[in-house]
Amino acid sequence: MGVFFSSLFSRVRGGIHPETRKFLSAGCATEPVPAPGLLRVPLQQHIGAPAEPLVSRDDHVLKGQLIARSRGPISANLHAPTSGTVIAVGHFPAPHPSGLPVPTITIRADGKDEWGPRLPRLRPEDADPEEIAARVAEAGIVGMGGATFPAAVKLNLRDRYALHTLIINAAECEPYLTCDDRLLRESAEEVADGAGIMARALGVARIIVAIESNKPEAAAAMRRHNIGMGYPLEVRMVPTQYPMGSEKHLVRAVTGLETPARALTAELGVVVHNAATAQAVHHAVRYGEPLIARNVTVSGRGIARPANLRVLIGTPVADLVAHCGGFTEEPERLLLGGPMMGQPIDNLRVPIVKGTNGILALTRAETRKAETMPCIRCGTCVQVCPCGLTPFELNARIQADDLEGATRVGLMDCVSCGCCSFICPSSIPLVQGFNFAKGKLAEKDARKHQQEETRRLAEARTAREEAIAEAKRAAMARRKADMAAKKTREDAAAAQGAGDPSAEAQTEAAK
Ligand code: SF4
Ligand code: SF4
């Protein structure tokens, strides 16, 4: 085992070993949480354009009913998490650090939790890859590890790349989070089946389930269920090291293949899907169930009773905190997701969305707060960066407002893992600066795109107006010619009537 890990370690670049504190919830079996009274379903729970709402205020909806349709190639459908009445289609604070309101459908549950008609069941053994991908799209499944990239888009990559391997990402490298660990321990058979279905859609024969070395029970459960739809599953232990769950780093650790900056792992023939996504695919294909629930870890010393919960999408954070006995003390940090990449929130009414894998209430004792000091050029941030970047240099350029320079030294290759900030002895909030700079660049790009779009529309309008004016000019010229011809004919007719010898010539001219 030691030799095996040392060879894997040689494949892993950078990374850190924060205290995992998974013991707080790892022993807690997943509990289903009943539907809350009010559910809020934001229209954008995925990368890509917000979905288009299909319901209005006062509409009655059934569980699983399509309530918003995907808009665009990387958007996703949304379904009612339970039965009830739509009481608003408007703006509500987002589960996002900005806390800004986003378009949201609010449903008052009727307490019946009554299913509408489910999608027809598919027999994946007989289904075409396209049918499987279409079903996954219909069910609104997105990457449930937090990336929220529509899963069907990845399943359709078989047409563009020569794929050979599917990796099921069960690394769960963020401290505190244990919902994927419990998922494998409790529902390995469903994960294995979902993985097999996805392998069929992708046209690959090899499936590797990657699990961090600190989850031996999960690995044992997967080894007991190591066939999914006839495909053998290879369980691969990877070192417990943050950010092992980051897609490109996992591919490197498992296969030794290095994905170039800004390239897709699919270009190397490898597709990565999260373990919870595999389970959602199993439910959608075998039972026609859309993605309306997910597993969430609620943890941190600030939570009275840490737990792993099965919750409906749209459930307010406040309901889950209450379900876990409330706070032990005023939390110093409240996060959606893990402590490294999670989103800070200050509003407990925000809902759980498809990408939410945790709620953390961290006390003062669990959070490191120190005064920011100047950079001492110790280079520790460079050693831990899994992307091979020079964080202190990136930071210097951003501080100098030199975003172009920051881009040149790899700003867009940064995966925002936070390893550099975590390790920095001067407590410089490096990743926060990188995220801010990326946001500014995205805004600039969006503005440029909008300006180009406005120019394109203006040019199209000018061309349209010119075409209309040209058509009018041509019509006018035709009318004038017609009138002239008519007049000539009339003159000729009048002349003929008067016995004019040139009448014959005029008639010819009129013709
Ligand atoms: S770890 Fe901090 S102090 Fe050291 S070089 Fe990086 S930014 Fe500077
Ligand atoms: S946040 Fe970015 S720069 Fe810092 S360690 Fe992670 S990838 Fe490297």
Short mmCIF file of C-alpha atoms and ligand atoms in Angstrom, two decimals:
data_model
loop_
_atom_site.label_atom_id
_atom_site.label_comp_id
_atom_site.label_asym_id
_atom_site.label_seq_id
_atom_site.Cartn_x
_atom_site.Cartn_y
_atom_site.Cartn_z
CA MET A 1 0.00 0.00 0.00
CA GLY A 2 2.88 2.38 0.91
CA VAL A 3 4.56 1.85 -2.45
CA PHE A 4 1.23 2.31 -4.25
CA PHE A 5 0.56 5.63 -2.51
CA SER A 6 4.09 6.89 -3.02
CA SER A 7 3.69 6.34 -6.77
CA LEU A 8 0.36 8.20 -6.69
CA PHE A 9 1.88 11.03 -4.63
CA SER A 10 4.47 11.52 -7.37
CA ARG A 11 1.52 12.23 -9.72
CA VAL A 12 -0.07 14.80 -7.41
CA ARG A 13 1.20 18.34 -7.62
CA GLY A 14 0.88 20.80 -4.75
CA GLY A 15 -2.06 20.50 -2.38
CA ILE A 16 -2.42 20.82 1.36
CA HIS A 17 -3.53 18.71 4.32
CA PRO A 18 -6.02 20.75 6.35
CA GLU A 19 -7.70 19.14 9.37
CA THR A 20 -10.55 17.15 7.82
CA ARG A 21 -12.95 17.21 10.83
CA LYS A 22 -15.09 14.67 9.02
CA PHE A 23 -15.54 12.75 12.27
CA LEU A 24 -18.28 15.24 13.23
CA SER A 25 -20.73 13.73 10.73
CA ALA A 26 -19.10 10.67 9.09
CA GLY A 27 -20.90 8.33 11.50
CA CYS A 28 -24.33 9.85 10.80
CA ALA A 29 -26.53 7.83 8.43
CA THR A 30 -28.39 9.90 5.82
CA GLU A 31 -31.78 11.04 7.18
CA PRO A 32 -34.62 12.06 4.88
CA VAL A 33 -36.01 15.49 5.77
CA PRO A 34 -39.76 16.06 5.20
CA ALA A 35 -40.82 18.74 2.72
CA PRO A 36 -40.73 22.22 4.30
CA GLY A 37 -43.73 24.59 4.17
CA LEU A 38 -42.12 26.87 1.57
CA LEU A 39 -39.66 25.94 -1.14
CA ARG A 40 -37.72 28.38 -3.26
CA VAL A 41 -36.43 27.16 -6.59
CA PRO A 42 -33.99 29.63 -8.22
CA LEU A 43 -34.13 29.58 -12.03
CA GLN A 44 -30.35 29.42 -12.25
CA GLN A 45 -28.87 26.46 -10.41
CA HIS A 46 -26.47 25.56 -13.16
CA ILE A 47 -23.79 27.05 -15.36
CA GLY A 48 -25.47 28.72 -18.36
CA ALA A 49 -28.60 30.76 -18.92
CA PRO A 50 -31.41 30.77 -16.31
CA ALA A 51 -34.27 28.39 -17.11
CA GLU A 52 -37.52 29.81 -18.52
CA PRO A 53 -40.43 29.61 -16.03
CA LEU A 54 -43.49 27.63 -17.20
CA VAL A 55 -45.72 28.35 -14.21
CA SER A 56 -47.40 31.44 -12.82
CA ARG A 57 -48.65 32.58 -9.45
CA ASP A 58 -51.55 30.46 -8.07
CA ASP A 59 -50.78 27.49 -10.34
CA HIS A 60 -51.04 24.12 -8.62
CA VAL A 61 -48.01 21.90 -9.24
CA LEU A 62 -47.33 18.22 -8.64
CA LYS A 63 -44.08 16.72 -7.43
CA GLY A 64 -41.68 16.21 -10.34
CA GLN A 65 -43.60 18.52 -12.70
CA LEU A 66 -41.48 20.56 -15.10
CA ILE A 67 -41.72 24.16 -13.84
CA ALA A 68 -38.92 25.83 -15.83
CA ARG A 69 -37.41 24.81 -19.14
CA SER A 70 -33.73 24.83 -20.00
CA ARG A 71 -32.80 27.83 -22.14
CA GLY A 72 -29.66 27.29 -24.21
CA PRO A 73 -27.13 24.53 -24.68
CA ILE A 74 -25.71 24.54 -21.13
CA SER A 75 -28.86 25.35 -19.19
CA ALA A 76 -30.99 22.82 -17.23
CA ASN A 77 -34.66 21.98 -16.59
CA LEU A 78 -36.18 22.54 -13.15
CA HIS A 79 -38.94 20.47 -11.55
CA ALA A 80 -41.28 20.99 -8.61
CA PRO A 81 -39.67 19.35 -5.54
CA THR A 82 -43.08 18.63 -3.98
CA SER A 83 -46.77 19.28 -4.67
CA GLY A 84 -48.31 22.63 -3.77
CA THR A 85 -49.19 26.09 -5.03
CA VAL A 86 -46.91 28.57 -6.75
CA ILE A 87 -47.14 31.70 -4.63
CA ALA A 88 -44.57 33.80 -6.47
CA VAL A 89 -42.42 33.93 -9.56
CA GLY A 90 -40.10 36.79 -8.72
CA HIS A 91 -36.78 37.72 -7.22
CA PHE A 92 -35.38 36.21 -4.04
CA PRO A 93 -31.87 36.38 -2.44
CA ALA A 94 -29.57 33.84 -4.05
CA PRO A 95 -27.44 31.24 -2.27
CA HIS A 96 -24.44 33.27 -3.34
CA PRO A 97 -21.99 35.59 -1.51
CA SER A 98 -23.49 38.62 -3.25
CA GLY A 99 -26.86 37.72 -1.69
CA LEU A 100 -28.40 39.57 -4.65
CA PRO A 101 -31.94 38.54 -5.59
CA VAL A 102 -32.30 36.15 -8.52
CA PRO A 103 -35.44 34.99 -10.39
CA THR A 104 -37.03 32.29 -8.23
CA ILE A 105 -40.21 30.19 -8.17
CA THR A 106 -41.69 29.97 -4.65
CA ILE A 107 -43.98 27.01 -3.88
CA ARG A 108 -46.17 26.60 -0.81
CA ALA A 109 -46.21 22.85 -0.12
CA ASP A 110 -49.66 21.26 0.30
CA GLY A 111 -48.28 18.54 2.57
CA LYS A 112 -49.45 15.74 0.24
CA ASP A 113 -46.10 15.33 -1.58
CA GLU A 114 -48.14 14.04 -4.52
CA TRP A 115 -46.22 12.92 -7.60
CA GLY A 116 -47.28 14.02 -11.07
CA PRO A 117 -46.74 11.66 -14.00
CA ARG A 118 -43.10 10.54 -14.03
CA LEU A 119 -41.04 10.31 -17.18
CA PRO A 120 -41.41 6.90 -18.84
CA ARG A 121 -38.91 4.36 -17.53
CA LEU A 122 -35.99 3.56 -19.83
CA ARG A 123 -34.24 0.22 -20.05
CA PRO A 124 -30.67 1.51 -20.39
CA GLU A 125 -29.47 -1.91 -21.57
CA ASP A 126 -31.55 -1.38 -24.75
CA ALA A 127 -31.41 2.43 -24.97
CA ASP A 128 -29.24 4.35 -27.43
CA PRO A 129 -26.56 6.62 -25.94
CA GLU A 130 -28.52 9.61 -27.30
CA GLU A 131 -31.69 8.45 -25.52
CA ILE A 132 -29.82 8.18 -22.22
CA ALA A 133 -28.29 11.66 -22.63
CA ALA A 134 -31.71 13.07 -23.59
CA ARG A 135 -33.26 11.55 -20.45
CA VAL A 136 -30.50 13.02 -18.26
CA ALA A 137 -31.17 16.44 -19.85
CA GLU A 138 -34.95 16.07 -19.36
CA ALA A 139 -34.39 15.23 -15.70
CA GLY A 140 -32.39 18.46 -15.19
CA ILE A 141 -29.30 16.67 -13.87
CA VAL A 142 -26.20 18.80 -13.34
CA GLY A 143 -22.81 18.03 -11.79
CA MET A 144 -23.64 17.59 -8.11
CA GLY A 145 -20.10 17.99 -6.78
CA GLY A 146 -20.64 21.75 -6.97
CA ALA A 147 -19.67 22.46 -10.58
CA THR A 148 -23.34 22.31 -11.74
CA PHE A 149 -22.36 21.72 -15.37
CA PRO A 150 -25.29 20.02 -17.16
CA ALA A 151 -24.48 16.28 -17.07
CA ALA A 152 -26.07 15.55 -20.48
CA VAL A 153 -23.62 17.88 -22.22
CA LYS A 154 -20.74 15.80 -20.88
CA LEU A 155 -22.49 12.56 -21.87
CA ASN A 156 -22.71 13.81 -25.45
CA LEU A 157 -18.93 14.26 -25.69
CA ARG A 158 -18.60 10.83 -27.29
CA ASP A 159 -19.27 12.46 -30.67
CA ARG A 160 -16.33 14.83 -30.32
CA TYR A 161 -13.59 12.91 -28.52
CA ALA A 162 -12.19 9.40 -28.47
CA LEU A 163 -13.25 8.57 -24.91
CA HIS A 164 -12.00 5.53 -23.02
CA THR A 165 -12.47 6.09 -19.26
CA LEU A 166 -15.19 7.34 -16.91
CA ILE A 167 -13.98 8.40 -13.45
CA ILE A 168 -16.57 8.56 -10.69
CA ASN A 169 -15.37 11.30 -8.38
CA ALA A 170 -15.93 10.23 -4.78
CA ALA A 171 -12.82 11.94 -3.42
CA GLU A 172 -14.83 14.44 -1.30
CA CYS A 173 -11.64 16.28 -0.37
CA GLU A 174 -13.24 19.32 1.32
CA PRO A 175 -12.98 19.15 5.13
CA TYR A 176 -16.20 18.46 7.09
CA LEU A 177 -18.21 17.12 4.12
CA THR A 178 -19.30 13.49 4.38
CA CYS A 179 -22.50 13.22 2.32
CA ASP A 180 -20.75 11.47 -0.61
CA ASP A 181 -18.99 9.11 1.81
CA ARG A 182 -22.38 8.15 3.26
CA LEU A 183 -23.91 7.91 -0.21
CA LEU A 184 -21.35 5.27 -1.21
CA ARG A 185 -21.73 3.41 2.07
CA GLU A 186 -25.53 3.35 1.84
CA SER A 187 -26.34 3.35 -1.89
CA ALA A 188 -23.31 1.86 -3.65
CA GLU A 189 -25.54 -0.26 -5.88
CA GLU A 190 -27.36 2.81 -7.25
CA VAL A 191 -24.06 4.66 -7.82
CA ALA A 192 -22.64 1.61 -9.63
CA ASP A 193 -25.73 1.33 -11.84
CA GLY A 194 -25.68 5.07 -12.64
CA ALA A 195 -21.97 4.79 -13.50
CA GLY A 196 -22.72 1.86 -15.84
CA ILE A 197 -25.52 3.82 -17.53
CA MET A 198 -23.18 6.77 -18.07
CA ALA A 199 -20.45 4.47 -19.41
CA ARG A 200 -22.95 3.19 -22.00
CA ALA A 201 -23.88 6.76 -22.97
CA LEU A 202 -20.21 7.72 -23.28
CA GLY A 203 -19.20 4.56 -25.11
CA VAL A 204 -16.36 3.78 -22.67
CA ALA A 205 -15.50 0.37 -21.26
CA ARG A 206 -13.48 1.46 -18.23
CA ILE A 207 -14.97 2.88 -15.03
CA ILE A 208 -12.78 3.94 -12.09
CA VAL A 209 -14.32 5.00 -8.78
CA ALA A 210 -11.81 7.34 -7.09
CA ILE A 211 -12.10 7.50 -3.30
CA GLU A 212 -9.79 9.27 -0.83
CA SER A 213 -7.84 6.97 1.48
CA ASN A 214 -9.72 8.23 4.56
CA LYS A 215 -12.99 6.54 3.46
CA PRO A 216 -12.32 2.82 3.78
CA GLU A 217 -16.00 1.93 4.41
CA ALA A 218 -17.07 3.68 1.21
CA ALA A 219 -14.37 1.82 -0.73
CA ALA A 220 -15.47 -1.50 0.80
CA ALA A 221 -19.11 -0.82 -0.16
CA MET A 222 -18.14 -0.03 -3.74
CA ARG A 223 -16.01 -3.16 -3.94
CA ARG A 224 -19.07 -5.18 -2.93
CA HIS A 225 -21.01 -3.55 -5.78
CA ASN A 226 -18.30 -3.46 -8.38
CA ILE A 227 -20.45 -4.14 -11.45
CA GLY A 228 -22.73 -1.48 -12.91
CA MET A 229 -24.99 -2.60 -15.74
CA GLY A 230 -22.47 -5.27 -16.65
CA TYR A 231 -19.48 -2.88 -16.61
CA PRO A 232 -16.76 -3.76 -14.07
CA LEU A 233 -15.93 -0.93 -11.66
CA GLU A 234 -12.36 -0.46 -10.51
CA VAL A 235 -12.11 1.11 -7.05
CA ARG A 236 -9.02 3.32 -6.81
CA MET A 237 -7.85 4.85 -3.53
CA VAL A 238 -6.26 8.29 -3.90
CA PRO A 239 -4.28 10.16 -1.23
CA THR A 240 -6.22 12.24 1.28
CA GLN A 241 -5.09 15.61 0.11
CA TYR A 242 -6.89 18.81 -0.77
CA PRO A 243 -7.89 19.55 -3.65
CA MET A 244 -7.90 15.90 -4.81
CA GLY A 245 -11.54 16.24 -5.95
CA SER A 246 -10.66 18.94 -8.48
CA GLU A 247 -11.32 17.32 -11.85
CA LYS A 248 -7.96 17.77 -13.55
CA HIS A 249 -6.01 16.81 -10.44
CA LEU A 250 -8.05 13.70 -9.94
CA VAL A 251 -7.43 12.67 -13.55
CA ARG A 252 -3.71 13.22 -13.02
CA ALA A 253 -3.70 11.26 -9.75
CA VAL A 254 -5.68 8.35 -11.20
CA THR A 255 -4.32 8.07 -14.74
CA GLY A 256 -1.08 10.04 -14.70
CA LEU A 257 -2.42 12.12 -17.60
CA GLU A 258 -1.86 15.88 -17.41
CA THR A 259 -4.69 18.03 -18.80
CA PRO A 260 -3.24 21.16 -20.39
CA ALA A 261 -4.41 24.55 -19.11
CA ARG A 262 -7.83 25.50 -20.47
CA ALA A 263 -8.26 22.06 -22.10
CA LEU A 264 -10.94 19.49 -21.22
CA THR A 265 -10.13 16.14 -19.65
CA ALA A 266 -12.24 14.69 -22.49
CA GLU A 267 -9.43 15.67 -24.86
CA LEU A 268 -7.40 13.00 -23.06
CA GLY A 269 -10.28 10.52 -23.39
CA VAL A 270 -11.41 10.85 -19.75
CA VAL A 271 -14.76 12.10 -18.43
CA VAL A 272 -15.33 12.74 -14.71
CA HIS A 273 -18.75 12.64 -13.01
CA ASN A 274 -19.53 12.99 -9.32
CA ALA A 275 -20.87 9.98 -7.37
CA ALA A 276 -24.12 11.81 -6.52
CA THR A 277 -24.60 12.60 -10.22
CA ALA A 278 -24.34 8.87 -10.96
CA GLN A 279 -27.08 8.16 -8.42
CA ALA A 280 -29.29 10.89 -9.94
CA VAL A 281 -28.79 9.31 -13.40
CA HIS A 282 -29.86 5.92 -11.99
CA HIS A 283 -33.10 7.45 -10.61
CA ALA A 284 -33.84 9.40 -13.81
CA VAL A 285 -33.30 6.50 -16.19
CA ARG A 286 -34.67 3.54 -14.20
CA TYR A 287 -37.58 5.34 -12.48
CA GLY A 288 -38.19 8.50 -14.54
CA GLU A 289 -37.47 10.75 -11.54
CA PRO A 290 -36.08 14.24 -12.19
CA LEU A 291 -33.44 15.81 -9.95
CA ILE A 292 -35.47 17.26 -7.07
CA ALA A 293 -33.51 16.10 -4.01
CA ARG A 294 -29.91 15.69 -2.93
CA ASN A 295 -27.74 14.72 0.06
CA VAL A 296 -26.27 17.52 2.19
CA THR A 297 -23.89 17.50 5.17
CA VAL A 298 -24.78 19.93 7.96
CA SER A 299 -21.75 20.30 10.20
CA GLY A 300 -19.29 22.46 12.13
CA ARG A 301 -19.00 23.04 15.87
CA GLY A 302 -21.69 25.67 15.55
CA ILE A 303 -24.33 23.01 14.74
CA ALA A 304 -25.94 21.26 17.73
CA ARG A 305 -26.35 17.90 15.95
CA PRO A 306 -24.21 17.48 12.79
CA ALA A 307 -25.91 15.23 10.24
CA ASN A 308 -26.14 13.99 6.67
CA LEU A 309 -29.56 14.79 5.23
CA ARG A 310 -31.58 13.91 2.13
CA VAL A 311 -33.34 17.19 1.30
CA LEU A 312 -35.59 18.60 -1.38
CA ILE A 313 -34.05 21.22 -3.64
CA GLY A 314 -35.46 24.58 -2.55
CA THR A 315 -35.49 23.81 1.20
CA PRO A 316 -34.38 26.91 3.15
CA VAL A 317 -31.08 26.62 5.05
CA ALA A 318 -32.91 27.76 8.22
CA ASP A 319 -35.15 24.64 8.15
CA LEU A 320 -32.12 22.33 7.98
CA VAL A 321 -30.28 24.16 10.76
CA ALA A 322 -33.44 23.82 12.88
CA HIS A 323 -33.69 20.12 11.94
CA CYS A 324 -30.15 19.70 13.32
CA GLY A 325 -30.99 21.33 16.68
CA GLY A 326 -30.01 24.90 15.76
CA PHE A 327 -26.75 26.70 16.51
CA THR A 328 -24.62 26.06 19.57
CA GLU A 329 -23.37 29.65 19.39
CA GLU A 330 -23.39 32.52 16.90
CA PRO A 331 -21.33 31.10 14.01
CA GLU A 332 -18.22 33.00 13.01
CA ARG A 333 -18.61 31.75 9.42
CA LEU A 334 -21.70 30.32 7.78
CA LEU A 335 -21.02 28.58 4.48
CA LEU A 336 -22.77 26.67 1.73
CA GLY A 337 -20.26 23.97 0.74
CA GLY A 338 -16.88 23.20 2.30
CA PRO A 339 -14.59 25.58 4.18
CA MET A 340 -12.13 25.86 1.26
CA MET A 341 -14.39 26.63 -1.69
CA GLY A 342 -17.80 27.14 -0.04
CA GLN A 343 -19.89 30.28 -0.44
CA PRO A 344 -20.24 32.50 2.66
CA ILE A 345 -23.88 33.40 3.33
CA ASP A 346 -25.54 35.65 5.86
CA ASN A 347 -29.16 34.94 5.06
CA LEU A 348 -30.61 31.69 6.45
CA ARG A 349 -33.64 31.90 4.16
CA VAL A 350 -31.60 31.08 1.04
CA PRO A 351 -32.46 27.65 -0.41
CA ILE A 352 -30.50 24.46 -1.06
CA VAL A 353 -29.78 24.20 -4.79
CA LYS A 354 -28.59 21.31 -6.97
CA GLY A 355 -24.92 22.08 -6.32
CA THR A 356 -25.14 22.44 -2.51
CA ASN A 357 -23.30 19.64 -0.74
CA GLY A 358 -22.94 21.19 2.71
CA ILE A 359 -24.02 23.77 5.26
CA LEU A 360 -21.24 24.65 7.69
CA ALA A 361 -21.57 26.75 10.83
CA LEU A 362 -18.00 27.35 12.00
CA THR A 363 -17.26 28.79 15.42
CA ARG A 364 -14.53 31.29 16.25
CA ALA A 365 -12.33 28.42 17.47
CA GLU A 366 -12.59 26.70 14.07
CA THR A 367 -11.74 29.70 11.94
CA ARG A 368 -8.30 31.14 11.57
CA LYS A 369 -8.30 34.89 11.70
CA ALA A 370 -5.04 36.76 11.62
CA GLU A 371 -3.96 40.17 10.53
CA THR A 372 -2.76 40.39 6.93
CA MET A 373 0.97 41.10 6.70
CA PRO A 374 3.18 41.97 3.69
CA CYS A 375 4.41 39.15 1.46
CA ILE A 376 7.79 37.82 2.59
CA ARG A 377 8.38 35.97 -0.69
CA CYS A 378 8.73 32.66 1.13
CA GLY A 379 7.38 30.78 -1.90
CA THR A 380 5.15 28.43 0.15
CA CYS A 381 2.14 29.39 -1.96
CA VAL A 382 4.05 28.27 -5.07
CA GLN A 383 4.80 24.88 -3.52
CA VAL A 384 1.15 24.13 -2.71
CA CYS A 385 -0.49 25.44 -5.89
CA PRO A 386 -1.85 22.35 -7.70
CA CYS A 387 -1.90 24.30 -10.97
CA GLY A 388 1.79 25.17 -10.91
CA LEU A 389 1.12 28.92 -10.63
CA THR A 390 3.02 31.65 -8.76
CA PRO A 391 0.29 33.03 -6.49
CA PHE A 392 2.42 35.82 -4.97
CA GLU A 393 3.17 37.15 -8.45
CA LEU A 394 -0.46 36.91 -9.48
CA ASN A 395 -1.37 38.83 -6.35
CA ALA A 396 1.25 41.54 -6.99
CA ARG A 397 -0.12 42.12 -10.50
CA ILE A 398 -3.71 42.26 -9.29
CA GLN A 399 -2.76 44.71 -6.54
CA ALA A 400 -1.14 46.88 -9.24
CA ASP A 401 -4.41 46.67 -11.20
CA ASP A 402 -2.51 44.91 -14.00
CA LEU A 403 -5.19 42.37 -14.96
CA GLU A 404 -3.63 41.71 -18.34
CA GLY A 405 -0.32 40.88 -16.66
CA ALA A 406 -2.16 38.63 -14.17
CA THR A 407 -3.83 36.84 -17.08
CA ARG A 408 -0.43 36.37 -18.73
CA VAL A 409 0.92 34.63 -15.62
CA GLY A 410 -2.05 32.26 -15.44
CA LEU A 411 -4.95 33.93 -13.61
CA MET A 412 -7.50 32.01 -15.68
CA ASP A 413 -5.77 28.68 -14.95
CA CYS A 414 -6.34 29.16 -11.20
CA VAL A 415 -9.05 26.76 -9.97
CA SER A 416 -9.75 28.90 -6.86
CA CYS A 417 -8.91 26.01 -4.55
CA GLY A 418 -7.63 28.35 -1.83
CA CYS A 419 -4.51 26.28 -0.99
CA CYS A 420 -2.32 29.40 -1.31
CA SER A 421 -4.44 31.50 1.06
CA PHE A 422 -4.63 28.62 3.52
CA ILE A 423 -0.87 28.21 3.72
CA CYS A 424 0.29 31.83 3.49
CA PRO A 425 2.17 32.78 6.69
CA SER A 426 1.28 36.43 6.07
CA SER A 427 -2.45 35.57 5.94
CA ILE A 428 -2.82 37.29 2.58
CA PRO A 429 -6.32 36.63 1.20
CA LEU A 430 -4.85 35.51 -2.14
CA VAL A 431 -7.75 33.49 -3.56
CA GLN A 432 -10.26 36.19 -2.68
CA GLY A 433 -8.18 38.60 -4.78
CA PHE A 434 -8.02 36.09 -7.65
CA ASN A 435 -11.77 35.55 -7.57
CA PHE A 436 -12.37 39.29 -7.53
CA ALA A 437 -10.03 39.76 -10.52
CA LYS A 438 -11.69 36.90 -12.42
CA GLY A 439 -15.07 38.52 -11.73
CA LYS A 440 -13.77 41.85 -13.11
CA LEU A 441 -12.46 40.12 -16.25
CA ALA A 442 -15.75 38.27 -16.71
CA GLU A 443 -17.61 41.56 -16.35
CA LYS A 444 -15.29 43.17 -18.92
CA ASP A 445 -15.85 40.23 -21.28
CA ALA A 446 -19.61 40.45 -20.78
CA ARG A 447 -19.51 44.21 -21.49
CA LYS A 448 -17.42 43.64 -24.62
CA HIS A 449 -19.80 40.91 -25.73
CA GLN A 450 -22.76 43.20 -25.10
CA GLN A 451 -21.12 46.05 -27.05
CA GLU A 452 -20.41 43.69 -29.95
CA GLU A 453 -23.98 42.44 -29.81
CA THR A 454 -25.31 46.02 -29.77
CA ARG A 455 -23.08 46.93 -32.74
CA ARG A 456 -24.18 43.79 -34.60
CA LEU A 457 -27.85 44.61 -33.96
CA ALA A 458 -27.33 48.26 -35.03
CA GLU A 459 -25.59 47.14 -38.24
CA ALA A 460 -28.36 44.65 -38.94
CA ARG A 461 -30.96 47.36 -38.37
CA THR A 462 -29.13 49.79 -40.70
CA ALA A 463 -28.89 47.06 -43.36
CA ARG A 464 -32.60 46.28 -42.91
CA GLU A 465 -33.53 49.99 -43.19
CA GLU A 466 -31.37 50.39 -46.29
CA ALA A 467 -32.99 47.33 -47.88
CA ILE A 468 -36.46 48.74 -47.11
CA ALA A 469 -35.49 52.17 -48.53
CA GLU A 470 -34.05 50.50 -51.63
CA ALA A 471 -37.24 48.46 -52.09
CA LYS A 472 -39.29 51.65 -51.72
CA ARG A 473 -37.10 53.43 -54.30
CA ALA A 474 -37.49 50.52 -56.72
CA ALA A 475 -41.28 50.44 -56.17
CA MET A 476 -41.46 54.18 -56.74
CA ALA A 477 -39.42 53.88 -59.97
CA ARG A 478 -41.71 51.06 -61.13
CA ARG A 479 -44.79 53.13 -60.35
CA LYS A 480 -43.34 56.12 -62.28
CA ALA A 481 -42.53 53.91 -65.27
CA ASP A 482 -46.04 52.42 -65.17
CA MET A 483 -47.61 55.86 -65.02
CA ALA A 484 -45.44 57.09 -67.92
CA ALA A 485 -46.37 54.05 -69.99
CA LYS A 486 -50.04 54.52 -69.14
CA LYS A 487 -49.88 58.18 -70.16
CA THR A 488 -48.19 57.28 -73.44
CA ARG A 489 -50.89 54.65 -74.11
CA GLU A 490 -53.62 57.19 -73.36
CA ASP A 491 -51.97 59.79 -75.62
CA ALA A 492 -51.66 57.21 -78.38
CA ALA A 493 -55.30 56.21 -78.01
CA ALA A 494 -56.37 59.88 -78.11
CA ALA A 495 -54.22 60.52 -81.20
CA GLN A 496 -55.60 57.46 -82.98
CA GLY A 497 -59.10 58.71 -82.27
CA ALA A 498 -58.12 62.07 -83.87
CA GLY A 499 -56.59 60.38 -87.02
CA ASP A 500 -53.02 61.43 -86.18
CA PRO A 501 -50.57 59.61 -88.54
CA SER A 502 -47.93 59.25 -85.78
CA ALA A 503 -50.47 57.37 -83.54
CA GLU A 504 -49.28 54.00 -84.74
CA ALA A 505 -45.68 54.85 -83.75
CA GLN A 506 -46.85 56.10 -80.30
CA THR A 507 -48.80 52.88 -79.68
CA GLU A 508 -45.67 50.91 -80.48
CA ALA A 509 -43.66 53.09 -78.06
CA ALA A 510 -46.26 52.61 -75.31
CA LYS A 511 -46.04 48.87 -75.79
S1 SF4 B 1 2.96 32.30 0.90
FE1 SF4 B 1 2.32 34.39 1.31
S2 SF4 B 1 4.14 35.39 2.09
FE2 SF4 B 1 4.83 33.48 1.13
S3 SF4 B 1 5.32 34.10 -0.99
FE3 SF4 B 1 3.22 33.41 -0.99
S4 SF4 B 1 2.04 35.30 -0.73
FE4 SF4 B 1 4.13 35.76 -0.08
S1 SF4 B 2 -6.28 29.33 -5.48
FE1 SF4 B 2 -5.38 29.36 -7.52
S2 SF4 B 2 -3.35 30.21 -7.28
FE2 SF4 B 2 -4.06 29.57 -5.24
S3 SF4 B 2 -3.30 27.52 -4.98
FE3 SF4 B 2 -5.35 27.30 -5.83
S4 SF4 B 2 -5.05 27.23 -8.04
FE4 SF4 B 2 -3.13 27.98 -7.16
#
